[in-house]
Short mmCIF file of N, CA and C in Angstrom, two decimals:
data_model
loop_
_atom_site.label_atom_id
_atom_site.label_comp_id
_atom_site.label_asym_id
_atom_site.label_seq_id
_atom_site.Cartn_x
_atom_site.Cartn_y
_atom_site.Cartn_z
N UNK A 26 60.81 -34.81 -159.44
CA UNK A 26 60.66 -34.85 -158.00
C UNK A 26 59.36 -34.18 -157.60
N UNK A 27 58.66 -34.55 -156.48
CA UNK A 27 57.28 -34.51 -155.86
C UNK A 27 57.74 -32.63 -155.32
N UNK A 28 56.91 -32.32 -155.87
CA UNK A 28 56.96 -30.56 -154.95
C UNK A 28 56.31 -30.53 -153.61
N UNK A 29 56.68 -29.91 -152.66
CA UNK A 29 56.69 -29.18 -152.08
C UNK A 29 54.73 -29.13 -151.54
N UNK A 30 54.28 -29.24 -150.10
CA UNK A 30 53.19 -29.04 -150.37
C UNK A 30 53.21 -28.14 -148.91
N UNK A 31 52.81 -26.96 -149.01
CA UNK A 31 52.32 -25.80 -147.94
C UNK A 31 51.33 -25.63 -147.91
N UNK A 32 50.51 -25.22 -146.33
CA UNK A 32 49.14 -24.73 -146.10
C UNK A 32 49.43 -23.03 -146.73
N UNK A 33 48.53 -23.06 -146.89
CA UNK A 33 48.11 -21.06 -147.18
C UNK A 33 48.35 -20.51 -145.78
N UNK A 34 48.73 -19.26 -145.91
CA UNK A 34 48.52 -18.39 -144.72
C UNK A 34 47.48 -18.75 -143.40
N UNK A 35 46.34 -18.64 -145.05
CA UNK A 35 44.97 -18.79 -144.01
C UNK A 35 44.59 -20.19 -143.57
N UNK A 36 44.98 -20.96 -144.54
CA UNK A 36 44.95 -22.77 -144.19
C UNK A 36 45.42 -23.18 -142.78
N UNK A 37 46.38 -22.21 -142.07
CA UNK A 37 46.91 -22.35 -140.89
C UNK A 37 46.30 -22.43 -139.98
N UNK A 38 46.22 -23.82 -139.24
CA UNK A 38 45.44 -24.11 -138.14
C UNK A 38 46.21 -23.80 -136.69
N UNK A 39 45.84 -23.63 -135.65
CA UNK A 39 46.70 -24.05 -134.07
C UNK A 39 46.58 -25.34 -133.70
N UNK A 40 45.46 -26.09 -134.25
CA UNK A 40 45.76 -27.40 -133.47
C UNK A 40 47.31 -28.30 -134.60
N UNK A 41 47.20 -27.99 -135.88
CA UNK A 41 48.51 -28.47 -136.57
C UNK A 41 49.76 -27.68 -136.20
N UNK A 42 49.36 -26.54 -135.68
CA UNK A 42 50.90 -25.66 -135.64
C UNK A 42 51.11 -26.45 -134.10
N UNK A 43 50.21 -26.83 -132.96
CA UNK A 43 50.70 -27.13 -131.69
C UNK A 43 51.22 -28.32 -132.02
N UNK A 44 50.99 -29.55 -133.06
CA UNK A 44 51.17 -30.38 -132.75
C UNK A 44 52.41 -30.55 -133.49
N UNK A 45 52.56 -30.22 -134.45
CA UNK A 45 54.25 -29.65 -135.20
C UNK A 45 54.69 -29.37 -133.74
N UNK A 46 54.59 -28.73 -133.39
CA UNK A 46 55.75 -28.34 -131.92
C UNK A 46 55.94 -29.03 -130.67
N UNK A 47 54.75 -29.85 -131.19
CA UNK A 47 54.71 -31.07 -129.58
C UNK A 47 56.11 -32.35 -129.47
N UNK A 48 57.22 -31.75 -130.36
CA UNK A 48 58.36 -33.04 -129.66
C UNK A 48 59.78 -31.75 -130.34
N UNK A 49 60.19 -32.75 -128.56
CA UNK A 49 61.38 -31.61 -128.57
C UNK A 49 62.13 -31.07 -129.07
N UNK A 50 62.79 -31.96 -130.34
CA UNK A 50 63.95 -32.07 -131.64
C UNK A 50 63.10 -30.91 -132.49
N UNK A 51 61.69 -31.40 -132.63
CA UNK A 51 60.95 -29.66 -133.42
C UNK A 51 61.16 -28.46 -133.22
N UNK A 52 61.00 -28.82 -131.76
CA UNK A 52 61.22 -27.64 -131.11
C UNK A 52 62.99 -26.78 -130.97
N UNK A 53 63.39 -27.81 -131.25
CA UNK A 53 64.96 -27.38 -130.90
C UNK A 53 65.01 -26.26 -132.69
N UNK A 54 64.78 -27.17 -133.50
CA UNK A 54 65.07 -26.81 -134.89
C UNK A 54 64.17 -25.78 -135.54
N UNK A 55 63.19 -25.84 -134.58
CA UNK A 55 62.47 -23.93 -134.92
C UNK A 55 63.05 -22.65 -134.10
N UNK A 56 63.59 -23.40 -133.00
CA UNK A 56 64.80 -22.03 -132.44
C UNK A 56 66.14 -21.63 -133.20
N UNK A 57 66.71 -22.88 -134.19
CA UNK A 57 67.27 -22.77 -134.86
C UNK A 57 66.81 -21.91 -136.12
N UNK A 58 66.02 -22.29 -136.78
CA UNK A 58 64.99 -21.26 -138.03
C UNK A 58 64.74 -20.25 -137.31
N UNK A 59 64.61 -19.47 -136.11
CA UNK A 59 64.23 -18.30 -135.65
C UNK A 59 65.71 -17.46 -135.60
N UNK A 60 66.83 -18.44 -135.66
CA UNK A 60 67.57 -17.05 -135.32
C UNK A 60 68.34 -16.90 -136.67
N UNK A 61 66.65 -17.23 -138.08
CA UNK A 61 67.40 -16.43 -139.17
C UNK A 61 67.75 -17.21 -140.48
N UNK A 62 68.48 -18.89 -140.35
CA UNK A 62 69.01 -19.35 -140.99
C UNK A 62 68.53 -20.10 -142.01
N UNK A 63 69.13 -20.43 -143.29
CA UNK A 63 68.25 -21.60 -143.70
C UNK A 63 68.90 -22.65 -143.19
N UNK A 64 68.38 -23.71 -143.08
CA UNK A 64 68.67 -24.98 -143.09
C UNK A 64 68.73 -26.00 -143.71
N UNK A 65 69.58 -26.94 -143.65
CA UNK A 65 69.34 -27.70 -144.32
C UNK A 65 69.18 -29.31 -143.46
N UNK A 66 68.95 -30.76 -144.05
CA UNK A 66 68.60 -31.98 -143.21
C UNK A 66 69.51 -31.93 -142.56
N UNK A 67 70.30 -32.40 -143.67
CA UNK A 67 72.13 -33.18 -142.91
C UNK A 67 72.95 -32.42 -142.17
N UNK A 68 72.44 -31.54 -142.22
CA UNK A 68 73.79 -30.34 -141.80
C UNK A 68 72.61 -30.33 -139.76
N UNK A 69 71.97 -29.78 -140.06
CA UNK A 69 70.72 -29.61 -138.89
C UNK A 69 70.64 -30.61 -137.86
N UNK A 70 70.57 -31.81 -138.46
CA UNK A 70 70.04 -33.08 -137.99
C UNK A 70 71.35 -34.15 -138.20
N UNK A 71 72.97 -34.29 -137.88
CA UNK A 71 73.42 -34.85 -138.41
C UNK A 71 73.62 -36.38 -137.86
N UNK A 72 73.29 -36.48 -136.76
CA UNK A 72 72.83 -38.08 -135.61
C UNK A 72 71.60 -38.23 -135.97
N UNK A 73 70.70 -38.04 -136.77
CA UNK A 73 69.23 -38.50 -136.72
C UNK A 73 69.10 -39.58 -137.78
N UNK A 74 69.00 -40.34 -138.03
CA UNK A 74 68.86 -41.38 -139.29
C UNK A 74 67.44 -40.67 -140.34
N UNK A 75 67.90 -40.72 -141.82
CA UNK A 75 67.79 -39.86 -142.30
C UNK A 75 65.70 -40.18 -142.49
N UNK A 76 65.59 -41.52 -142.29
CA UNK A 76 63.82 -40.94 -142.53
C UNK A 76 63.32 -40.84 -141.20
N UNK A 77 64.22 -40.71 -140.05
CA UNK A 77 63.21 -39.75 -138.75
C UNK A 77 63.52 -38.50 -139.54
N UNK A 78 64.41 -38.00 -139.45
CA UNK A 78 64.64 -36.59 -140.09
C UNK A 78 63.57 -35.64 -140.87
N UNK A 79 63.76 -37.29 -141.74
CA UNK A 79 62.46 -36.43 -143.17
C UNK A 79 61.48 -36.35 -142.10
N UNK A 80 61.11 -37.10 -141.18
CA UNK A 80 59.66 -37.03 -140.94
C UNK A 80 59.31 -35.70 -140.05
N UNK A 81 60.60 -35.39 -138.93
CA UNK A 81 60.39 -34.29 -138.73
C UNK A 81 59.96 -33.20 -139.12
N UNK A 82 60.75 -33.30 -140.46
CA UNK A 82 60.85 -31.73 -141.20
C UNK A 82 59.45 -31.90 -142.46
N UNK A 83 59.53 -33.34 -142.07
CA UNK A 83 57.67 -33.05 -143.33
C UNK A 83 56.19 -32.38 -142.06
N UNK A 84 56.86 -33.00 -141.02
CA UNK A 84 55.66 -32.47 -139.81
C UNK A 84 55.47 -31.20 -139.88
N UNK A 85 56.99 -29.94 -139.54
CA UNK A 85 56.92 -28.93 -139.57
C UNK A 85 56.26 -28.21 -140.49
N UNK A 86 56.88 -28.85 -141.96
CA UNK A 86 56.34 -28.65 -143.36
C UNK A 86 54.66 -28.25 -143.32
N UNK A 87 54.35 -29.35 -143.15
CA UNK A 87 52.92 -29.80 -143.06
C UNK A 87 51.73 -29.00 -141.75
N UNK A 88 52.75 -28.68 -141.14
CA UNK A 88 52.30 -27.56 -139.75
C UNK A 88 51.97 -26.40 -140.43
N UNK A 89 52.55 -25.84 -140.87
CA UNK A 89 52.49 -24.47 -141.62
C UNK A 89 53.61 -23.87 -140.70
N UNK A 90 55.19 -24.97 -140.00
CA UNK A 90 55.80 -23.61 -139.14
C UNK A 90 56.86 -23.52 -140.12
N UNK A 91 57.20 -24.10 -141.15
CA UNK A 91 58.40 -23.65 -142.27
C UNK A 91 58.33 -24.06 -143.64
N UNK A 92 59.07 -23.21 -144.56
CA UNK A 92 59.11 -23.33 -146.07
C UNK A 92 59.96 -24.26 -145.91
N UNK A 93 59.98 -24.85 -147.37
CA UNK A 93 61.28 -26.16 -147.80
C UNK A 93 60.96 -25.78 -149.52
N UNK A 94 62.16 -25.55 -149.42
CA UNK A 94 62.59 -25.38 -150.93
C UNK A 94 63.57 -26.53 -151.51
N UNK A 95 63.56 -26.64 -152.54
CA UNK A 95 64.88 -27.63 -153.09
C UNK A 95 65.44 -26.63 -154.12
N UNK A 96 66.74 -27.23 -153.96
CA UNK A 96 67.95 -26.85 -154.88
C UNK A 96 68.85 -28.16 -155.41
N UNK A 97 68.33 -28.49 -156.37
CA UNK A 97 68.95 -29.86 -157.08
C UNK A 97 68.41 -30.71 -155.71
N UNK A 98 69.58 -31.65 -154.99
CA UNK A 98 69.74 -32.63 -154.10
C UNK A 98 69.49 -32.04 -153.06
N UNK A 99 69.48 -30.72 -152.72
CA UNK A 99 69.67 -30.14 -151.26
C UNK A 99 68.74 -29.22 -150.96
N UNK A 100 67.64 -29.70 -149.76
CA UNK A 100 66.46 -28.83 -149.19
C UNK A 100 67.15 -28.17 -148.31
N UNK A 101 66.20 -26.86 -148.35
CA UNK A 101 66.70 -25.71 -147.54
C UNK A 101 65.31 -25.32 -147.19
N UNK A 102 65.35 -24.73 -145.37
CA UNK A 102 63.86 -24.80 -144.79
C UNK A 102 64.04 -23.45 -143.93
N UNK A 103 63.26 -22.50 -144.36
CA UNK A 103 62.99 -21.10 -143.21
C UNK A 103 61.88 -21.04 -142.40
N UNK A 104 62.09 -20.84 -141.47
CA UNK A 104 60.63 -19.92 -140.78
C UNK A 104 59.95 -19.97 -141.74
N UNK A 105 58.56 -19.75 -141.29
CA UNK A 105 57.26 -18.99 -141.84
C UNK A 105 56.67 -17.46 -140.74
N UNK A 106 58.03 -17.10 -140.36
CA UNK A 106 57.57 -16.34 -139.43
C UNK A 106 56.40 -15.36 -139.35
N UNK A 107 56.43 -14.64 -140.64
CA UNK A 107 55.37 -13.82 -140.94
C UNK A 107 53.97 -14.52 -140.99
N UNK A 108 54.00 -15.74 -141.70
CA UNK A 108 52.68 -16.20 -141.58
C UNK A 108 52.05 -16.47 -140.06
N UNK A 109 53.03 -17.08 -139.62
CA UNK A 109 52.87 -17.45 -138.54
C UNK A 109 52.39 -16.46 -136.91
N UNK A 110 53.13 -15.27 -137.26
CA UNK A 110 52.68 -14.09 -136.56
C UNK A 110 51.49 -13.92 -136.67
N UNK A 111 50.80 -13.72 -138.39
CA UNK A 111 49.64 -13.06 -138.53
C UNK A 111 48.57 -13.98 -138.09
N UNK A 112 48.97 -14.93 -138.05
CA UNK A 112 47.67 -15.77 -137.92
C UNK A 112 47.62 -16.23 -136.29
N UNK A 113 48.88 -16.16 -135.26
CA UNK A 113 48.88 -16.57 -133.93
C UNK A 113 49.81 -15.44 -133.24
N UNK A 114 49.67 -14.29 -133.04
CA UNK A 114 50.31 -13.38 -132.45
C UNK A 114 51.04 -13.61 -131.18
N UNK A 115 52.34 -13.31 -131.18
CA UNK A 115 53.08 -14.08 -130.28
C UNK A 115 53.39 -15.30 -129.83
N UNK A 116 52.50 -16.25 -130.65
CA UNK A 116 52.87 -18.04 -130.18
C UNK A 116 54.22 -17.82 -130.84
N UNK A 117 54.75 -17.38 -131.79
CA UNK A 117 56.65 -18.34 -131.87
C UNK A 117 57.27 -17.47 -131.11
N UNK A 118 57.29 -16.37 -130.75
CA UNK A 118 58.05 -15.96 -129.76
C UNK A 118 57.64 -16.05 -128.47
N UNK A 119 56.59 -16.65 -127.70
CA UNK A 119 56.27 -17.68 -126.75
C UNK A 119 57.84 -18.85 -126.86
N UNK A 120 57.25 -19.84 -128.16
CA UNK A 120 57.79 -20.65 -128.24
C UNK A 120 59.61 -20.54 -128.09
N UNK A 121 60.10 -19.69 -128.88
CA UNK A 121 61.21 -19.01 -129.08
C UNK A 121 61.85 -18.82 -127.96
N UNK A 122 61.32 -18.38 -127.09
CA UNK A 122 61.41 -17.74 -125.90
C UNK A 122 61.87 -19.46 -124.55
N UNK A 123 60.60 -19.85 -125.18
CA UNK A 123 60.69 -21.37 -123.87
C UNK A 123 62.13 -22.42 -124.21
N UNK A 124 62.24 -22.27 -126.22
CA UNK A 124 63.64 -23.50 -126.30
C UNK A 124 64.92 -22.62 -126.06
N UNK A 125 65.27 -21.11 -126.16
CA UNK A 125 66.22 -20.38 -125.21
C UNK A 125 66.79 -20.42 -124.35
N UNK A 126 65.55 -20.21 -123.28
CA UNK A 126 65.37 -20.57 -122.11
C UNK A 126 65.52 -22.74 -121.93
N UNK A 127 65.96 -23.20 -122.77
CA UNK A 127 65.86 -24.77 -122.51
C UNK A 127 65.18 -25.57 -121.92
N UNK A 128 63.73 -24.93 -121.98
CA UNK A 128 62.82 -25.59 -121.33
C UNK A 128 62.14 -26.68 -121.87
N UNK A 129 62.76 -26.99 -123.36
CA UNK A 129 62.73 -28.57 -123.78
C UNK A 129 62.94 -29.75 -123.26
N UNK A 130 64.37 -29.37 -122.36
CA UNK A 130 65.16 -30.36 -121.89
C UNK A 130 65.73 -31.61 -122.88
N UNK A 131 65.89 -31.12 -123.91
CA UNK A 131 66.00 -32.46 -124.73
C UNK A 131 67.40 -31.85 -125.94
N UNK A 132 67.82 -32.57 -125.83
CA UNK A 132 69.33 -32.63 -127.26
C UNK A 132 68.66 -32.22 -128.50
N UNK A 133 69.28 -31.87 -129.52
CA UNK A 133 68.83 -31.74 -130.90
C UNK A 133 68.97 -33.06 -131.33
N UNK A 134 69.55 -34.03 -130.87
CA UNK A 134 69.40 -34.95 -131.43
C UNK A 134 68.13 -35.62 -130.66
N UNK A 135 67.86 -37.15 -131.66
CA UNK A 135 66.95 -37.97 -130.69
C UNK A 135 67.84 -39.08 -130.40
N UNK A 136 68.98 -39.35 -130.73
CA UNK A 136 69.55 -40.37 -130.30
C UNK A 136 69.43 -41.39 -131.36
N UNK A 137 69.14 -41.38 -132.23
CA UNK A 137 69.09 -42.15 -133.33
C UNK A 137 70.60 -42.22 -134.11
N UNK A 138 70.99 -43.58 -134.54
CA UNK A 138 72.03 -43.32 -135.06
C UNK A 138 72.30 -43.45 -136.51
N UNK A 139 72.72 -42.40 -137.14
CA UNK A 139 72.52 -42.67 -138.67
C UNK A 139 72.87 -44.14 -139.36
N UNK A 140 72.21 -43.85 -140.05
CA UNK A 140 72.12 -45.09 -140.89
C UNK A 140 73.37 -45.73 -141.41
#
């Protein structure tokens, strides 16, 4: 299986971390990773058909806003909180703060129906 590909700390851009966060379901599922948990697709995302899903969670991936690990069949995805602090001080708890507050306006789901 294909590993895993993360920016570095320092590889971390704002225009990729804003745009990782620019749709709402992202946004829902990094308030979820903030208060701690790992996650996983199916369990997280269980109305999403499974390659919006992936694509979500490769965006985030690819953002620099979370790890994804595998365990056999089953990815599990945390925060990058620390990176993410050091390099944008206070943007996730900005962010944190706005999907709380539900200023997404949007479901965790997208309305997609699994496959």
């Amino acid at each position: 299986m294909k590993a895993f590909v993360h920016p570095a700390r320092e590889d971390l851009r704002l225009d990729a971390v804003l745009e990782a966060l620019a749709h709402p379901l992202r946004l829902r599922i990094v308030g979820r990773l903030a208060e701690g948990e790992e996650l996983t697709c199916s369990t997280t995302l269980p109305d999403v058909n499974a390659s919006t899903a992936s694509r979500h969670w490769r965006v985030l991936r690819e953002g620099g806003i979370l790890w994804a690990r595998r365990e056999g069949r089953i990815i599990t995805h945390t925060l990058r909180r620390e990176d993410l602090d050091a390099r944008f001080p206070g943007l996730i708890d900005t962010v944190i703060a706005a999907v709380d507050d539900g200023e997404t306006g949007e479901p965790l789901s997208d309305g997609a129906a699994v496959g």
